[in-house]
Every structure is written in C-alpha cells, then in structure tokens.
Amino acid sequence: MDELEPVKVSPAVLEALKRQREAMLAALDNNSPIYGINTGMGRLAGTRLTSEQQAHHQRNLLVGRAVGGPPWLSPELTRAVLRMRLRGFLRGDAAVSPELVTFLADRINDGFLPAVPRDSLGSAGEIIPLAHAFQTFVGLGTVIEDGIEVPAAEALHQRGVKPFVLGPKEGASLIQGSPLAEAYAWVCGERARRLVDWQTVCAAITVDVLGAPQAIYRGTRIERLIDGGKTRKGVVQAPISVRVGPKVLEYVSQTVEELRETLQQSWETPADSPAFLDGEFVPTTGYHAAALGLRMDAVKAALIHAAEVSVQRLHRLLDPQFSGLPPQLAVDPGPQAGLTPLHKRAAGELHAMRRLAAPATLGSLDTSAGQEDVQAFASKAGAELETVIERFFAITACELIAGRQARYLLKTPGAPGLADAYAWLAERVEPVVVDRSLGPEIERLAAVCREFPCRLEPG
C-alpha cells in the first residue's frame, strides 16, 4: 500500500464485507454476552448493557478513551495508521460495515489527518491513540489541517461529509488491534532500509579516502563501490570502525528483515477481540503487539551500534594519522576549525540515541483495576525507533559532508564505483574552504537522505 497511491476497494470486496456483516448481526440475536458490543469493556466486561445503552455505546467507546494530547503523530505515521486499520478491516474478521470501510478509504484519499497522540500511551492495546484517531469520524476531537488543529466536525463539513453513525461493534473494532505499532513497523522499516543504503556509501567513502586494504570487504555490499580504489602506502590495517562497518550493517539489515516478516504475520492475524470467525465471536490477542515491539527494539539497538561505528569512522577521517590529510580536514588548520564540529554534532546525536537503547517493550503495570495487567508498549518502541532513525540520518549527513571534504582535499577521483556518489555530493555540498555554519547543510542533507532512496551503487 504505497501511501502516495489512492485507496480503492473493489465492489467484490465490499460485497463480501456486507455478507460478513449481515452474518455477524444475525449472530447477535441470541442475546449472549458479546464483549464490547452488549457489555462494557475492560474491568466492566461483566456489565450487560440495555438496548438503549447499546445504541450509544459504540460512540462512547471512542469518546471516553481519548485522554491523550500532543505531541501528535507525524502526517506520515497518521496516514499509515489509517491504512493499517483499513488493511485489517478488509480481512473481514472485524465484520464492520462496507459503509465504514468506504468512509475510512475516502478519508485516506481526501487527506483527513486526525490528531493522534504520540506519547504516554499506557494501555494494554492502543485504545488511547485509536480513540483519538477515530472519534474524528463521528465529528469529535481535532484533525491537522496545514499544520494547525481544527475541529473534526469542521473538517468533515469542509469535505461535504456528515459524521459517521456507528453500528453495533464498529466503535469497538476501531479501537482494537495494533494498527499504530504496524504503522511504525511499516514506516520505520522503510526508513531503516534507506538508512542502511546511505550508511553503506558512507562506509565505502571512508575506506576509499583512508586507502584502507580492501581484501576484508570481499562479499560485502561495498565491494563494488571501492573496487579500483588504491590502498595508501604504509597502511597495513584500518581502524576497527572502518573494517567492521559492512558486517554491522548486514546485521542491521537482518533485524529489519525480521521486522518485515513479523509485520507480515501481524497483517495476517485477526486483530479484533472478539473477531467474528466462521460464524462465531472469538476472543483474540491482536492488541498485544509485543512481537512487533520487540522486533523494533532489536532494530533500534542494531542501529545504535551502527551509529557508534559511524561516529568513530567520522573521527578517523578527521585525524591525519589515519587520513594523511590536514588535521580536522581544514584547508588552513589552526586559524580554521575545519570539520571537527561535525563530529561534535554527531557525538551529541549518538549520546541522545544511546539513552533510548533500553527496550521500550519492558515495564508492564496494572491498569483497568487489574484487568489489564500486561502492556506491550509496542507503539512506544516504534516512537523510539523513529527518533533513533531521525538522529542517525543527521549523523549520516555529517559523515557524508566529511567524506566530501576529504575527497576535495585529496584532489584525486577516488574509486570508480564511487564516482556517482562523489558527484552527487559535490552538487549538494560546497567544499569548506573557510569555516562556515554547517548546521543548515546537515539538516538539508539529512532530509534528502531520509526522503529519497540511495541509488548510488554502480551497475
């Protein structure tokens, strides 16, 4: 589901959802207690609801749980949450109406962005962020329009849309499952893959600039990039950070692939509790996204280690003992600071990343009067992973700028496989011939690396 492509739900799928919905409604007629439909939720699951109470219950499920606040999710994550919710509904086991599915698809397509809290989400599932996301469908809460919060009712009115009237089970279904954790896994997985590609180029540039022996890189992704580069006379062995970079990045790629596989499994697992399967209401644990959270924690830890390697590699570039270039890559060392402030920025980013190294998925507490006594905190793992990736892109920008400066000072073309990379950098980063403020350039380059795939490998 490419976020730039409009969502289309085929008539055949809508018809299948209609039949499932009708079967679910018929199954309600036996008056058995069904969690969240004719009973309360959480500790109040034993409370039966009257017909009059049921008429308002689905709307109340959204309203009473919207206790979060800013900071809000980014637009990209918010769009991903809506798409993950739609993906789950299309399986059919939620048994929501085709009208709700169509309403959700239309809001994705018309840029409707609910204000969804990013932090302080201490429930067993994701009821707090999802209540914020989907109360907007009934005209409550706020949405983000051009970076500003506006009432959801106003945003619907501007689109010529009436607030949605929820039927049985639909409010409960909107706040079930783990679409926020899935959204983080989807978005962060793509960003992490992109980051690995850019870091591969960074590693190759450092090998090339230092003139490090190349035999150790056989069979790695950087082999073709550095092919044809020259080993500097007298360099018998490069620093460890230069040697192990490809191996570390291979491990990051492995953890990202494992996250992708876990996300695929999550997509294929019923998320509602109860789900409507084979004509019966079946309780599930789709809200407990610990597998996704733990995978995201693993990616986070792997990226922090890769960032440690990157920052050390950057430091070696600035040291004439290893580079054979002027100290701190300054054109005029002494009067000029050169690029050592880049390393200080990178070290600061790394320090902030290390403070997020502890697994976010650990730390359960009793909530809901003991009914919810374990939490996965998977969405928190995703939020921390998103932050780590953002900071690592800044470190990557610092390393790319230093690599560009080193190649400028060498005044030689470098390895043929890196010719496109050096040309790409030269177009975006001017050599530092006198000290200048590099902060804006770091931000711009980090944004480019984050938003655009790395297509710098030869062949």
CSV table of C-alpha atoms in Angstrom, one decimal:
chain,number,residue,atom,x,y,z
A,1,MET,CA,0.0,0.0,0.0
A,2,ASP,CA,2.0,3.0,-1.3
A,3,GLU,CA,1.0,6.0,0.8
A,4,LEU,CA,1.0,8.1,-2.4
A,5,GLU,CA,-1.5,6.0,-4.2
A,6,PRO,CA,-5.3,6.5,-3.7
A,7,VAL,CA,-7.0,3.7,-1.9
A,8,LYS,CA,-9.5,1.7,-3.9
A,9,VAL,CA,-11.8,-1.0,-2.5
A,10,SER,CA,-13.4,-3.2,-5.2
A,11,PRO,CA,-17.1,-3.8,-5.3
A,12,ALA,CA,-16.5,-7.6,-4.9
A,13,VAL,CA,-14.6,-6.9,-1.6
A,14,LEU,CA,-17.4,-4.6,-0.4
A,15,GLU,CA,-20.0,-7.3,-1.2
A,16,ALA,CA,-18.1,-9.9,0.8
A,17,LEU,CA,-17.8,-7.5,3.7
A,18,LYS,CA,-21.6,-6.9,3.5
A,19,ARG,CA,-22.3,-10.6,3.8
A,20,GLN,CA,-19.9,-10.9,6.7
A,21,ARG,CA,-21.6,-8.0,8.4
A,22,GLU,CA,-25.0,-9.5,8.0
A,23,ALA,CA,-23.9,-12.8,9.4
A,24,MET,CA,-22.4,-11.0,12.4
A,25,LEU,CA,-25.6,-9.0,13.1
A,26,ALA,CA,-27.6,-12.2,12.9
A,27,ALA,CA,-25.3,-13.9,15.4
A,28,LEU,CA,-26.1,-11.1,17.9
A,29,ASP,CA,-29.8,-12.0,18.0
A,30,ASN,CA,-29.2,-14.9,20.5
A,31,ASN,CA,-28.6,-12.2,23.2
A,32,SER,CA,-25.5,-13.9,24.5
A,33,PRO,CA,-23.0,-11.5,26.1
A,34,ILE,CA,-20.5,-10.3,23.5
A,35,TYR,CA,-17.6,-8.3,24.7
A,36,GLY,CA,-17.7,-4.6,23.8
A,37,ILE,CA,-21.0,-5.0,21.9
A,38,ASN,CA,-23.6,-5.6,24.6
A,39,THR,CA,-21.2,-5.5,27.5
A,40,GLY,CA,-18.8,-2.9,28.9
A,41,MET,CA,-15.0,-3.2,28.2
A,42,GLY,CA,-12.0,-3.9,30.4
A,43,ARG,CA,-12.9,-4.5,34.1
A,44,LEU,CA,-16.5,-3.6,33.2
A,45,ALA,CA,-16.9,-6.6,30.7
A,46,GLY,CA,-19.3,-8.2,33.1
A,47,THR,CA,-21.8,-5.4,32.9
A,48,ARG,CA,-24.6,-6.1,30.5
A,49,LEU,CA,-25.9,-3.1,28.5
A,50,THR,CA,-29.6,-2.4,27.8
A,51,SER,CA,-30.8,-1.8,24.3
A,52,GLU,CA,-30.8,1.9,24.9
A,53,GLN,CA,-27.3,1.8,26.3
A,54,GLN,CA,-26.1,-0.2,23.3
A,55,ALA,CA,-27.4,2.5,21.0
A,56,HIS,CA,-24.8,4.9,22.3
A,57,HIS,CA,-22.1,2.5,23.4
A,58,GLN,CA,-20.0,2.4,20.2
A,59,ARG,CA,-19.7,6.2,20.1
A,60,ASN,CA,-18.9,6.3,23.8
A,61,LEU,CA,-16.1,3.8,23.4
A,62,LEU,CA,-14.3,6.4,21.3
A,63,VAL,CA,-15.1,9.4,23.4
A,64,GLY,CA,-14.2,8.2,26.9
A,65,ARG,CA,-10.8,6.9,25.9
A,66,ALA,CA,-9.5,10.0,24.1
A,67,VAL,CA,-7.3,11.1,27.0
A,68,GLY,CA,-4.0,11.8,25.1
A,69,GLY,CA,-2.5,15.0,24.0
A,70,PRO,CA,0.3,16.5,22.0
A,71,PRO,CA,2.9,15.9,20.6
A,72,TRP,CA,0.9,14.4,17.7
A,73,LEU,CA,2.0,11.8,15.3
A,74,SER,CA,3.6,13.0,12.0
A,75,PRO,CA,1.3,13.1,9.0
A,76,GLU,CA,3.2,10.1,7.5
A,77,LEU,CA,2.5,8.0,10.6
A,78,THR,CA,-1.1,9.1,10.9
A,79,ARG,CA,-1.7,8.2,7.2
A,80,ALA,CA,-0.1,4.8,7.9
A,81,VAL,CA,-2.4,4.2,11.0
A,82,LEU,CA,-5.5,4.8,8.8
A,83,ARG,CA,-4.1,2.5,6.2
A,84,MET,CA,-3.3,-0.2,8.7
A,85,ARG,CA,-6.8,0.0,10.1
A,86,LEU,CA,-8.2,-0.3,6.6
A,87,ARG,CA,-6.0,-3.3,5.8
A,88,GLY,CA,-7.3,-5.1,8.9
A,89,PHE,CA,-10.9,-4.4,8.1
A,90,LEU,CA,-10.5,-5.8,4.6
A,91,ARG,CA,-9.7,-9.2,6.1
A,92,GLY,CA,-13.4,-9.4,7.2
A,93,ASP,CA,-13.0,-10.8,10.7
A,94,ALA,CA,-13.9,-7.4,12.2
A,95,ALA,CA,-17.2,-7.7,10.5
A,96,VAL,CA,-17.6,-3.9,10.2
A,97,SER,CA,-20.0,-2.5,7.6
A,98,PRO,CA,-18.9,-1.8,4.0
A,99,GLU,CA,-20.1,1.8,4.7
A,100,LEU,CA,-17.5,2.2,7.4
A,101,VAL,CA,-14.8,0.8,5.2
A,102,THR,CA,-15.8,3.1,2.4
A,103,PHE,CA,-15.8,6.1,4.8
A,104,LEU,CA,-12.3,5.2,6.0
A,105,ALA,CA,-11.0,4.8,2.5
A,106,ASP,CA,-12.5,8.2,1.5
A,107,ARG,CA,-10.8,9.9,4.5
A,108,ILE,CA,-7.5,8.4,3.5
A,109,ASN,CA,-7.9,9.7,0.0
A,110,ASP,CA,-9.1,13.2,0.9
A,111,GLY,CA,-6.2,13.9,3.3
A,112,PHE,CA,-8.1,13.7,6.6
A,113,LEU,CA,-5.4,13.7,9.3
A,114,PRO,CA,-6.7,13.1,12.9
A,115,ALA,CA,-4.6,14.5,15.7
A,116,VAL,CA,-3.2,11.3,17.3
A,117,PRO,CA,-1.1,11.4,20.4
A,118,ARG,CA,2.5,10.0,20.1
A,119,ASP,CA,3.4,9.6,23.8
A,120,SER,CA,2.1,8.5,27.2
A,121,LEU,CA,0.0,5.6,25.9
A,122,GLY,CA,-0.2,3.2,28.8
A,123,SER,CA,-2.9,0.7,27.9
A,124,ALA,CA,-2.7,-3.0,27.1
A,125,GLY,CA,-3.6,-2.2,23.5
A,126,GLU,CA,-3.8,1.0,21.5
A,127,ILE,CA,-7.2,2.3,22.7
A,128,ILE,CA,-5.9,5.8,23.5
A,129,PRO,CA,-4.4,6.7,20.2
A,130,LEU,CA,-7.1,4.9,18.2
A,131,ALA,CA,-9.9,6.7,20.2
A,132,HIS,CA,-8.3,10.0,19.2
A,133,ALA,CA,-7.9,8.8,15.6
A,134,PHE,CA,-11.4,7.6,15.1
A,135,GLN,CA,-13.6,9.8,17.2
A,136,THR,CA,-13.0,12.3,14.4
A,137,PHE,CA,-15.2,10.1,12.2
A,138,VAL,CA,-18.2,10.9,14.4
A,139,GLY,CA,-17.2,14.6,14.4
A,140,LEU,CA,-15.4,14.8,17.7
A,141,GLY,CA,-11.8,15.7,18.5
A,142,THR,CA,-9.4,17.5,16.2
A,143,VAL,CA,-7.6,17.0,12.9
A,144,ILE,CA,-4.5,18.6,11.5
A,145,GLU,CA,-5.0,20.9,8.5
A,146,ASP,CA,-1.9,22.7,7.2
A,147,GLY,CA,-0.2,22.1,10.5
A,148,ILE,CA,-3.0,23.6,12.6
A,149,GLU,CA,-5.5,21.8,14.8
A,150,VAL,CA,-9.1,22.2,13.7
A,151,PRO,CA,-12.3,20.6,15.0
A,152,ALA,CA,-13.0,17.3,13.2
A,153,ALA,CA,-16.7,18.4,12.6
A,154,GLU,CA,-15.4,21.4,10.7
A,155,ALA,CA,-13.0,19.3,8.6
A,156,LEU,CA,-15.8,16.9,7.7
A,157,HIS,CA,-18.1,19.8,6.8
A,158,GLN,CA,-15.5,21.3,4.6
A,159,ARG,CA,-15.4,18.0,2.7
A,160,GLY,CA,-19.2,17.9,2.4
A,161,VAL,CA,-19.3,14.8,4.7
A,162,LYS,CA,-21.6,14.0,7.6
A,163,PRO,CA,-20.2,12.4,10.7
A,164,PHE,CA,-20.4,8.6,10.6
A,165,VAL,CA,-23.1,6.9,12.6
A,166,LEU,CA,-21.6,3.8,14.1
A,167,GLY,CA,-23.4,0.5,14.1
A,168,PRO,CA,-23.0,-2.5,16.5
A,169,LYS,CA,-19.4,-3.5,17.1
A,170,GLU,CA,-17.9,-0.7,14.9
A,171,GLY,CA,-16.7,1.6,17.7
A,172,ALA,CA,-15.0,-1.4,19.4
A,173,SER,CA,-13.4,-2.5,16.1
A,174,LEU,CA,-12.0,0.9,15.5
A,175,ILE,CA,-10.0,0.8,18.8
A,176,GLN,CA,-9.0,-2.9,18.6
A,177,GLY,CA,-5.8,-4.4,17.3
A,178,SER,CA,-2.4,-2.7,16.9
A,179,PRO,CA,-2.5,-0.5,13.7
A,180,LEU,CA,-0.2,2.1,15.3
A,181,ALA,CA,2.5,-0.5,16.0
A,182,GLU,CA,2.0,-1.8,12.5
A,183,ALA,CA,2.3,1.8,11.1
A,184,TYR,CA,5.6,2.3,13.0
A,185,ALA,CA,6.9,-1.0,11.8
A,186,TRP,CA,6.0,-0.2,8.2
A,187,VAL,CA,7.3,3.4,8.1
A,188,CYS,CA,10.4,2.8,10.2
A,189,GLY,CA,11.2,-0.4,8.4
A,190,GLU,CA,11.3,1.5,5.1
A,191,ARG,CA,13.4,4.3,6.6
A,192,ALA,CA,15.8,1.9,8.2
A,193,ARG,CA,16.4,0.2,4.9
A,194,ARG,CA,17.1,3.5,3.3
A,195,LEU,CA,19.5,4.4,6.1
A,196,VAL,CA,21.5,1.2,5.6
A,197,ASP,CA,21.9,2.1,2.0
A,198,TRP,CA,23.3,5.6,2.8
A,199,GLN,CA,25.5,4.2,5.5
A,200,THR,CA,26.9,1.7,3.0
A,201,VAL,CA,28.0,4.6,0.9
A,202,CYS,CA,29.5,6.3,3.9
A,203,ALA,CA,31.5,3.2,4.8
A,204,ALA,CA,32.7,2.9,1.3
A,205,ILE,CA,33.8,6.5,1.1
A,206,THR,CA,35.8,6.2,4.3
A,207,VAL,CA,37.6,3.1,3.0
A,208,ASP,CA,38.4,4.9,-0.2
A,209,VAL,CA,39.6,8.1,1.4
A,210,LEU,CA,41.8,6.3,4.0
A,211,GLY,CA,43.2,4.0,1.3
A,212,ALA,CA,42.4,1.0,3.5
A,213,PRO,CA,43.3,-2.5,2.4
A,214,GLN,CA,40.3,-4.0,0.5
A,215,ALA,CA,40.5,-7.7,0.9
A,216,ILE,CA,38.5,-7.7,4.1
A,217,TYR,CA,35.4,-6.3,2.2
A,218,ARG,CA,35.1,-9.2,-0.2
A,219,GLY,CA,31.5,-10.4,-0.4
A,220,THR,CA,30.1,-7.3,1.2
A,221,ARG,CA,27.8,-4.6,-0.3
A,222,ILE,CA,30.6,-2.1,-0.5
A,223,GLU,CA,32.9,-4.4,-2.6
A,224,ARG,CA,31.8,-3.0,-5.9
A,225,LEU,CA,31.9,0.6,-4.6
A,226,ILE,CA,35.5,0.5,-3.6
A,227,ASP,CA,36.7,-1.7,-6.4
A,228,GLY,CA,39.6,0.1,-8.2
A,229,GLY,CA,40.4,2.3,-5.3
A,230,LYS,CA,44.1,2.5,-4.1
A,231,THR,CA,45.5,1.3,-0.8
A,232,ARG,CA,47.6,4.1,0.8
A,233,LYS,CA,51.2,3.2,1.1
A,234,GLY,CA,52.1,2.0,4.6
A,235,VAL,CA,48.5,1.2,5.6
A,236,VAL,CA,48.5,-2.4,6.8
A,237,GLN,CA,45.3,-2.4,8.7
A,238,ALA,CA,42.5,0.2,9.0
A,239,PRO,CA,40.8,1.1,12.4
A,240,ILE,CA,38.2,-1.4,13.6
A,241,SER,CA,35.3,1.0,12.9
A,242,VAL,CA,36.4,1.0,9.2
A,243,ARG,CA,36.8,-2.7,9.0
A,244,VAL,CA,33.6,-3.9,10.7
A,245,GLY,CA,31.2,-1.4,9.1
A,246,PRO,CA,29.8,-3.7,6.4
A,247,LYS,CA,29.3,-6.5,8.9
A,248,VAL,CA,27.4,-4.3,11.3
A,249,LEU,CA,25.2,-3.0,8.5
A,250,GLU,CA,24.5,-6.6,7.4
A,251,TYR,CA,23.2,-7.3,10.9
A,252,VAL,CA,21.0,-4.2,10.8
A,253,SER,CA,19.6,-5.4,7.5
A,254,GLN,CA,18.9,-8.8,9.1
A,255,THR,CA,16.9,-7.2,12.0
A,256,VAL,CA,15.0,-5.0,9.6
A,257,GLU,CA,14.0,-8.1,7.5
A,258,GLU,CA,12.9,-9.9,10.6
A,259,LEU,CA,10.7,-6.9,11.5
A,260,ARG,CA,9.2,-7.0,8.0
A,261,GLU,CA,8.4,-10.7,8.4
A,262,THR,CA,6.8,-10.1,11.8
A,263,LEU,CA,4.7,-7.2,10.3
A,264,GLN,CA,3.5,-9.6,7.6
A,265,GLN,CA,2.4,-12.1,10.3
A,266,SER,CA,0.6,-9.3,12.1
A,267,TRP,CA,-1.3,-8.4,8.9
A,268,GLU,CA,-2.5,-11.9,8.6
A,269,THR,CA,-3.7,-12.3,12.2
A,270,PRO,CA,-7.2,-11.3,13.4
A,271,ALA,CA,-6.9,-8.1,15.4
A,272,ASP,CA,-10.4,-7.7,16.8
A,273,SER,CA,-11.3,-9.2,20.2
A,274,PRO,CA,-13.7,-10.7,19.7
A,275,ALA,CA,-13.2,-11.3,16.0
A,276,PHE,CA,-16.0,-12.8,14.0
A,277,LEU,CA,-14.6,-16.1,12.6
A,278,ASP,CA,-16.6,-18.9,11.0
A,279,GLY,CA,-19.9,-17.5,12.3
A,280,GLU,CA,-18.7,-17.2,15.9
A,281,PHE,CA,-17.3,-14.5,18.2
A,282,VAL,CA,-13.8,-15.5,19.1
A,283,PRO,CA,-11.5,-13.6,21.6
A,284,THR,CA,-8.0,-12.9,20.3
A,285,THR,CA,-4.8,-11.2,21.4
A,286,GLY,CA,-4.3,-9.0,18.4
A,287,TYR,CA,-3.9,-5.9,20.6
A,288,HIS,CA,-0.8,-7.4,22.3
A,289,ALA,CA,1.8,-6.4,19.7
A,290,ALA,CA,4.8,-7.5,21.7
A,291,ALA,CA,6.3,-9.3,18.7
A,292,LEU,CA,6.4,-6.1,16.7
A,293,GLY,CA,7.6,-4.1,19.7
A,294,LEU,CA,10.5,-6.4,20.4
A,295,ARG,CA,11.5,-6.5,16.8
A,296,MET,CA,11.5,-2.7,16.7
A,297,ASP,CA,13.6,-2.7,19.9
A,298,ALA,CA,16.0,-5.0,18.1
A,299,VAL,CA,16.3,-2.8,15.1
A,300,LYS,CA,16.8,0.2,17.4
A,301,ALA,CA,19.7,-1.5,19.3
A,302,ALA,CA,21.3,-2.6,16.0
A,303,LEU,CA,21.1,1.0,14.6
A,304,ILE,CA,22.6,2.5,17.7
A,305,HIS,CA,25.6,0.2,17.4
A,306,ALA,CA,25.9,1.1,13.7
A,307,ALA,CA,25.8,4.7,14.7
A,308,GLU,CA,28.6,4.2,17.1
A,309,VAL,CA,30.6,2.7,14.3
A,310,SER,CA,29.7,5.7,12.0
A,311,VAL,CA,30.7,8.3,14.6
A,312,GLN,CA,34.1,6.6,15.2
A,313,ARG,CA,34.6,6.4,11.4
A,314,LEU,CA,34.0,10.1,11.1
A,315,HIS,CA,36.5,10.7,13.8
A,316,ARG,CA,39.2,8.8,11.9
A,317,LEU,CA,38.5,10.9,8.8
A,318,LEU,CA,39.4,14.0,10.8
A,319,ASP,CA,42.7,12.5,12.1
A,320,PRO,CA,45.7,12.9,9.9
A,321,GLN,CA,47.3,9.8,11.5
A,322,PHE,CA,44.7,7.8,9.6
A,323,SER,CA,43.7,10.0,6.6
A,324,GLY,CA,47.1,11.6,5.7
A,325,LEU,CA,45.1,14.8,5.2
A,326,PRO,CA,45.3,18.1,7.1
A,327,PRO,CA,44.1,18.0,10.7
A,328,GLN,CA,40.3,18.2,11.1
A,329,LEU,CA,40.1,18.4,7.3
A,330,ALA,CA,40.7,22.1,7.5
A,331,VAL,CA,42.2,23.9,4.5
A,332,ASP,CA,44.2,26.1,6.9
A,333,PRO,CA,44.4,24.2,10.2
A,334,GLY,CA,44.7,26.4,13.3
A,335,PRO,CA,43.1,29.6,12.0
A,336,GLN,CA,40.3,27.3,10.8
A,337,ALA,CA,38.4,24.8,13.0
A,338,GLY,CA,37.8,22.6,10.0
A,339,LEU,CA,35.2,19.9,10.3
A,340,THR,CA,35.7,18.8,13.9
A,341,PRO,CA,32.4,20.5,14.9
A,342,LEU,CA,30.7,17.9,12.6
A,343,HIS,CA,32.0,15.2,14.9
A,344,LYS,CA,30.7,17.0,18.0
A,345,ARG,CA,27.3,17.2,16.4
A,346,ALA,CA,27.4,13.5,15.6
A,347,ALA,CA,28.6,12.6,19.1
A,348,GLY,CA,25.7,14.6,20.5
A,349,GLU,CA,23.2,12.7,18.3
A,350,LEU,CA,24.7,9.4,19.3
A,351,HIS,CA,24.5,10.3,23.0
A,352,ALA,CA,20.8,11.0,22.6
A,353,MET,CA,20.4,7.7,20.8
A,354,ARG,CA,22.1,5.7,23.5
A,355,ARG,CA,19.6,7.0,26.1
A,356,LEU,CA,16.9,5.2,24.0
A,357,ALA,CA,18.8,1.9,23.9
A,358,ALA,CA,16.7,0.2,26.7
A,359,PRO,CA,13.8,-1.9,25.3
A,360,ALA,CA,10.6,0.1,25.3
A,361,THR,CA,8.5,-3.1,25.5
A,362,LEU,CA,9.6,-3.8,29.1
A,363,GLY,CA,7.8,-2.2,32.0
A,364,SER,CA,4.3,-3.6,32.5
A,365,LEU,CA,2.0,-2.1,35.1
A,366,ASP,CA,-1.5,-2.9,36.3
A,367,THR,CA,-4.3,-0.8,34.7
A,368,SER,CA,-8.0,-1.1,34.4
A,369,ALA,CA,-8.3,-2.2,38.1
A,370,GLY,CA,-6.1,-5.2,37.3
A,371,GLN,CA,-7.9,-6.4,34.3
A,372,GLU,CA,-5.1,-5.2,32.1
A,373,ASP,CA,-2.0,-6.3,33.9
A,374,VAL,CA,0.4,-6.6,31.0
A,375,GLN,CA,1.2,-4.0,28.3
A,376,ALA,CA,3.3,-4.4,25.2
A,377,PHE,CA,4.2,-0.7,24.7
A,378,ALA,CA,4.9,-1.7,21.1
A,379,SER,CA,3.9,1.8,19.8
A,380,LYS,CA,6.4,3.3,22.2
A,381,ALA,CA,9.1,1.0,20.7
A,382,GLY,CA,8.1,2.4,17.4
A,383,ALA,CA,8.3,6.0,18.5
A,384,GLU,CA,11.7,5.5,19.9
A,385,LEU,CA,12.9,3.7,16.8
A,386,GLU,CA,11.6,6.6,14.7
A,387,THR,CA,13.6,9.0,16.9
A,388,VAL,CA,16.8,6.9,16.6
A,389,ILE,CA,16.4,6.8,12.8
A,390,GLU,CA,15.9,10.5,12.6
A,391,ARG,CA,19.1,11.1,14.6
A,392,PHE,CA,21.1,8.6,12.6
A,393,PHE,CA,20.2,10.4,9.4
A,394,ALA,CA,21.8,13.5,11.0
A,395,ILE,CA,25.0,11.5,11.8
A,396,THR,CA,24.9,10.2,8.2
A,397,ALA,CA,24.8,13.7,6.8
A,398,CYS,CA,27.8,14.7,9.0
A,399,GLU,CA,29.7,11.7,7.7
A,400,LEU,CA,28.8,12.4,4.0
A,401,ILE,CA,29.9,16.0,4.4
A,402,ALA,CA,33.3,14.9,5.9
A,403,GLY,CA,33.7,12.4,3.1
A,404,ARG,CA,33.1,15.1,0.5
A,405,GLN,CA,35.6,17.4,2.2
A,406,ALA,CA,38.2,14.6,2.4
A,407,ARG,CA,37.9,13.8,-1.3
A,408,TYR,CA,38.2,17.6,-2.1
A,409,LEU,CA,41.4,17.8,-0.2
A,410,LEU,CA,42.8,14.7,-1.8
A,411,LYS,CA,42.2,16.2,-5.3
A,412,THR,CA,42.0,12.7,-6.8
A,413,PRO,CA,39.0,11.0,-8.4
A,414,GLY,CA,38.8,8.0,-6.0
A,415,ALA,CA,37.4,4.6,-6.6
A,416,PRO,CA,35.4,4.4,-9.9
A,417,GLY,CA,32.5,2.7,-8.2
A,418,LEU,CA,32.1,5.9,-6.0
A,419,ALA,CA,32.2,8.4,-8.9
A,420,ASP,CA,28.5,8.9,-8.9
A,421,ALA,CA,28.5,9.3,-5.1
A,422,TYR,CA,31.2,11.9,-5.1
A,423,ALA,CA,29.5,13.8,-8.0
A,424,TRP,CA,26.2,13.7,-6.1
A,425,LEU,CA,27.8,15.1,-3.0
A,426,ALA,CA,29.7,17.8,-5.0
A,427,GLU,CA,26.4,19.0,-6.3
A,428,ARG,CA,24.9,19.4,-2.9
A,429,VAL,CA,27.8,20.3,-0.6
A,430,GLU,CA,30.4,23.0,-1.3
A,431,PRO,CA,33.9,22.3,0.0
A,432,VAL,CA,34.7,24.0,3.3
A,433,VAL,CA,37.5,26.4,2.3
A,434,VAL,CA,36.8,28.7,5.2
A,435,ASP,CA,34.8,28.0,8.3
A,436,ARG,CA,31.0,28.3,7.9
A,437,SER,CA,27.9,27.3,9.7
A,438,LEU,CA,27.2,23.7,8.6
A,439,GLY,CA,24.0,23.2,10.7
A,440,PRO,CA,21.6,24.1,7.8
A,441,GLU,CA,23.5,21.9,5.4
A,442,ILE,CA,23.4,18.9,7.8
A,443,GLU,CA,19.6,19.4,8.1
A,444,ARG,CA,19.1,19.6,4.3
A,445,LEU,CA,21.3,16.6,3.5
A,446,ALA,CA,19.7,14.5,6.3
A,447,ALA,CA,16.3,15.4,4.8
A,448,VAL,CA,17.3,14.4,1.3
A,449,CYS,CA,18.7,11.1,2.6
A,450,ARG,CA,15.6,10.4,4.6
A,451,GLU,CA,13.1,11.1,1.8
A,452,PHE,CA,14.9,9.8,-1.3
A,453,PRO,CA,16.3,6.3,-1.9
A,454,CYS,CA,20.0,5.9,-2.2
A,455,ARG,CA,20.8,5.0,-5.9
A,456,LEU,CA,24.5,5.5,-5.8
A,457,GLU,CA,25.7,1.9,-6.2
A,458,PRO,CA,27.3,1.2,-9.6
A,459,GLY,CA,25.7,-1.1,-12.1
